[in-house]
XYZ file of C-alpha atoms in Angstrom:
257
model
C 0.000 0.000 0.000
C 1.493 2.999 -1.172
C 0.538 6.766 -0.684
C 1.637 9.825 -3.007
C 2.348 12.970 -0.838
C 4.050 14.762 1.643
C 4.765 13.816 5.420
C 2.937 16.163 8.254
C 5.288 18.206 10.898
C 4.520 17.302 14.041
C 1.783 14.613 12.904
C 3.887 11.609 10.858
C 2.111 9.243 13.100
C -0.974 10.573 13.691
C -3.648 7.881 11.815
C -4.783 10.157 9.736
C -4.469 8.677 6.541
C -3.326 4.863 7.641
C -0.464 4.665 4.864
C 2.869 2.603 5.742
C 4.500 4.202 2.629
C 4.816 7.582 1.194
C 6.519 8.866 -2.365
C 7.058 12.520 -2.038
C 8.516 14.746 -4.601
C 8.814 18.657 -5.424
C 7.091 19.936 -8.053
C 7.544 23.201 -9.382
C 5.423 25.151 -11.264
C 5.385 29.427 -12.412
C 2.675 31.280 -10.869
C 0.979 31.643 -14.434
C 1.069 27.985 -15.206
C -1.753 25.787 -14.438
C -1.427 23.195 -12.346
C -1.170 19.444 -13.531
C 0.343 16.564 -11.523
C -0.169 13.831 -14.404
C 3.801 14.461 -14.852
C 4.546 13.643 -11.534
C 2.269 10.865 -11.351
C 3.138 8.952 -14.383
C 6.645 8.927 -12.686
C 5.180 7.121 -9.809
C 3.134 4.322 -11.693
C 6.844 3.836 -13.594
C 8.100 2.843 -10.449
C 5.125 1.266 -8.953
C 5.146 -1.161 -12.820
C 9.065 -1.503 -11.960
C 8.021 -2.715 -8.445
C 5.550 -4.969 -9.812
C 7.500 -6.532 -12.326
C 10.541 -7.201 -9.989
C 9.140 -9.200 -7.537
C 5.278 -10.608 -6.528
C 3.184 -8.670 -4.509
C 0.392 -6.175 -4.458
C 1.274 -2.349 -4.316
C -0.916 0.559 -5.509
C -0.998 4.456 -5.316
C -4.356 5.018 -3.114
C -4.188 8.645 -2.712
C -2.377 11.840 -3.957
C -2.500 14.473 -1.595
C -0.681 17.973 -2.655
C 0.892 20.754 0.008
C 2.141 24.016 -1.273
C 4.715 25.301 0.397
C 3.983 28.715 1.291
C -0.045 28.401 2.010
C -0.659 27.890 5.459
C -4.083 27.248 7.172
C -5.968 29.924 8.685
C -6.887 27.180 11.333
C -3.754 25.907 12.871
C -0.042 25.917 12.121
C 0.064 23.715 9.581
C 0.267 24.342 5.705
C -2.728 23.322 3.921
C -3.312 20.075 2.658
C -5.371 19.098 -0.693
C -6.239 15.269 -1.962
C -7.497 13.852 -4.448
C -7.400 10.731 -6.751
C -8.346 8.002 -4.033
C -8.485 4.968 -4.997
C -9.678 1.882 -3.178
C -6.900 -0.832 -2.237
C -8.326 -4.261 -2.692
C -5.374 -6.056 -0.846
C -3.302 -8.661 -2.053
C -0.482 -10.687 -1.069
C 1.815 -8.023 0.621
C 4.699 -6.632 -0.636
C 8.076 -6.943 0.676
C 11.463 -5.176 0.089
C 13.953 -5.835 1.944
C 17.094 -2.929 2.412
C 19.159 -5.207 1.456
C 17.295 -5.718 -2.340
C 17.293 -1.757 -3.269
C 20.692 -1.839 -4.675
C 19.540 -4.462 -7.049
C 16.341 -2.812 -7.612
C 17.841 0.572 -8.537
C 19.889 -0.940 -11.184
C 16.935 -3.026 -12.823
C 14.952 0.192 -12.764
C 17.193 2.337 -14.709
C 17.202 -0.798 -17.202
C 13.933 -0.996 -17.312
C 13.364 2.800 -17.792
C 15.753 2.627 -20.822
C 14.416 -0.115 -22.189
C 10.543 0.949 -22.188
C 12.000 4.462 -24.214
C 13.927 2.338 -26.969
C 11.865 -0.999 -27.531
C 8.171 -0.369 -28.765
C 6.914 -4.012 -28.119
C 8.665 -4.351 -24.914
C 6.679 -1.422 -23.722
C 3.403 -3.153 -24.786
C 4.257 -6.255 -23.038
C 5.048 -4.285 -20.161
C 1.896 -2.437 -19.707
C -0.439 -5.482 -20.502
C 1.784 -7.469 -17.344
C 1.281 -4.065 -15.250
C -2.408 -4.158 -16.219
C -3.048 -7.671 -14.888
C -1.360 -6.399 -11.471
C -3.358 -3.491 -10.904
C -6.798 -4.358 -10.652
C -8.639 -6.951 -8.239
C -10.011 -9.282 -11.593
C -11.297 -12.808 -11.841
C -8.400 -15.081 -13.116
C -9.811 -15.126 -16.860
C -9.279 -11.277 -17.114
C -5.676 -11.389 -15.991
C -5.015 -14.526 -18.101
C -6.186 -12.403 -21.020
C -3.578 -9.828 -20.128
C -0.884 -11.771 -19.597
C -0.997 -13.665 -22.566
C -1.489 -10.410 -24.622
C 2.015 -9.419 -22.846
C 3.378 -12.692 -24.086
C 2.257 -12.157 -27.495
C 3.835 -8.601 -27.578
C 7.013 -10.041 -26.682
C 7.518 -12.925 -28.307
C 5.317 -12.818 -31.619
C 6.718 -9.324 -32.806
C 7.277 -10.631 -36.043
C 3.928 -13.421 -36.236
C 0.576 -13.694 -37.375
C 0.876 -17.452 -37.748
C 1.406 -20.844 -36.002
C 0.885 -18.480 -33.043
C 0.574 -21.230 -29.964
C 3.804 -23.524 -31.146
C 5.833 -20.209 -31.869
C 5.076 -18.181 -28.741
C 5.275 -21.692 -26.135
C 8.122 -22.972 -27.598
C 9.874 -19.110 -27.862
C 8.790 -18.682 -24.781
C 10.492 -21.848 -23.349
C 13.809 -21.921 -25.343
C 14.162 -18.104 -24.487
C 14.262 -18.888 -20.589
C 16.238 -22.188 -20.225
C 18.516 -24.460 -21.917
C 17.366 -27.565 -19.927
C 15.296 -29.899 -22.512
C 13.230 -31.154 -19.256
C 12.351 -27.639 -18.433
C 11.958 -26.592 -21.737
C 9.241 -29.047 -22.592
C 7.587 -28.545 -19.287
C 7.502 -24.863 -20.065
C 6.334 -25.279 -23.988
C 3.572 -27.533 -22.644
C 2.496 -24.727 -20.059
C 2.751 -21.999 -21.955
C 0.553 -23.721 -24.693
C -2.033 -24.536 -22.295
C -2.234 -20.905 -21.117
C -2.712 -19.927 -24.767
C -5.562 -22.527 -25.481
C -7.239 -22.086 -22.692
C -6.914 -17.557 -23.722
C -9.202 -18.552 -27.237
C -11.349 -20.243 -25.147
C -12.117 -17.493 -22.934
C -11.948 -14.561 -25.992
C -14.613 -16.679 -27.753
C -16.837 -17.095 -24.932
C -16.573 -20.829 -23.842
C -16.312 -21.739 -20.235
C -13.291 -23.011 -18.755
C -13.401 -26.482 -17.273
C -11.719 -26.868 -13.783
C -9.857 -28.082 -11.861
C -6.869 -27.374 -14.881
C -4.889 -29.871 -15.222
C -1.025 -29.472 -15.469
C 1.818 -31.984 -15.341
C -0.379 -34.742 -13.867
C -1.292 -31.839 -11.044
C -5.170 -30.821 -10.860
C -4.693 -27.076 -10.006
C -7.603 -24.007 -9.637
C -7.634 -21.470 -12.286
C -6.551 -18.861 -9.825
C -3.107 -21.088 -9.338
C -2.536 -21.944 -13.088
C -2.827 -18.031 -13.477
C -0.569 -17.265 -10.765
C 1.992 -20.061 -12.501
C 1.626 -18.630 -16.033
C 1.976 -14.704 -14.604
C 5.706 -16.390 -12.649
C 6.447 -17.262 -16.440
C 6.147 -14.347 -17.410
C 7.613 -12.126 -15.125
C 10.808 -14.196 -15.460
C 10.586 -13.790 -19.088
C 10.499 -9.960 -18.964
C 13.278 -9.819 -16.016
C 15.416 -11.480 -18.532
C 14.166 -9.548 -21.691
C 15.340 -6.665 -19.354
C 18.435 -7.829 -18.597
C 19.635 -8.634 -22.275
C 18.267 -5.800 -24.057
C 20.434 -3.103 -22.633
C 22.445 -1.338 -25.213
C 20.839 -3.122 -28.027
C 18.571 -2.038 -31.071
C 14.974 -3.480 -31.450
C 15.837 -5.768 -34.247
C 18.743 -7.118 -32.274
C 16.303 -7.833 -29.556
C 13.972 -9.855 -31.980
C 16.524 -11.599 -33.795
C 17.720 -13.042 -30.133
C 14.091 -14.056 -29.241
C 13.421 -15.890 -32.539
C 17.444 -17.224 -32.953
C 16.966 -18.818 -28.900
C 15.196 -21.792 -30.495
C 18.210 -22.583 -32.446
C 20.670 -22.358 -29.408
């Protein structure tokens, strides 16, 4: 749980607004100009998607509040305080990062940052993962998503063949162990199926069954979203420092590796 703002003198623990974490920033603006804090927000959903993609957990922006620095309350002695933009925290599984992960965190940011300005289709694979985070969904909605992100980064060059190219892409891409690989082809593939069944309106019979295993939807979701997230941490690692057609030629040469 996350919260946009500024900390209170003299009332950082007051309950006020219930909020274990706060991003605060300056933002300056000429008397004349308007006032618009998209800029500043956008920043913070870049490193709320960054947050997202580097480890599992739920995290959100709930409020924005805003405190100018030279209006002060009539009231008391405290500047005065507007918010705005709540937004309702469904919960989650919490998130966690430990002190000791920032370092690492920091550098797979700024990778991340350069990569979303230089690589189209990473960006769209990106925002489809960060889309099945954000909102409290049933399974089949975030399976839709994260297959879409899938698509975006391993089809960039297909409109054909598109379950055997993307699972087995997908598969040779993360690991060179055959055992692996064919358990993640076979997964992947599954998640793909079972996508056209959902886009054209069938219903999906459970318990799923993968590897011999009779899992809920909610956990074959959870499994195919881990597949994906690794997939993009490595996409991110690899693609610094390299051109977009580099970046393809690697993901289609992997099967050949």
């Amino acid at each position: 749980d996350a919260f946009i703002g500024y900390r209170f003198p003299g009332i950082g623990d007051l309950e006020l607004f219930s909020r274990k974490y706060v991003f605060e920033s300056d933002y300056v603006k000429q008397i004349e100009e308007s006032l618009d804090y998209r800029e500043q927000n956008n920043l913070y959903e870049v490193v709320l998607t960054a947050l997202r993609l580097y480890k599992k957990g739920s995290i959100e922006i709930t409020q924005t509040m805003v405190m100018p620095n030279h209006w002060m309350s009539p009231f008391s002695e405290f500047p005065l305080v507007f918010g705005f933009g709540d937004k309702l925290f469904l919960g989650g599984t919490p998130y966690f990062l430990k002190e000791r992960e920032l370092k690492k965190f920091i550098t797979f940011y700024e990778k991340l940052q350069r990569n979303l300005n230089d690589i189209k289709f990473f960006e769209v694979a990106l925002s489809r993962f960060d889309l099945s985070q954000k909102r409290i969904r049933k399974p089949q909605d975030r399976l839709i998503d994260i297959m879409i992100s899938f698509e975006a980064l391993f089809l960039p060059d297909s409109r054909s063949e598109l379950s055997h190219k993307l699972s087995t892409r997908t598969a040779f891409f993360q690991t060179k162990n055959r055992k692996k690989r064919r358990e993640l082809t076979l997964l992947v593939k599954r998640a793909y199926n079972l996508r056209s069944e959902i886009v054209h309106g069938n219903k999906i019979k459970t318990p799923i069954k993968v590897d011999g295993e009779e899992i809920t939807i909610d956990a074959f979701v959870d499994r195919i979203e881990d597949v994906l997230r690794a997939s993009l941490h490595k996409f991110n690692d690899i693609a610094h420092q390299k051109s977009e057609g580099e970046i393809k030629e690697i993901i289609i040469d992997s099967i050949f590796n």
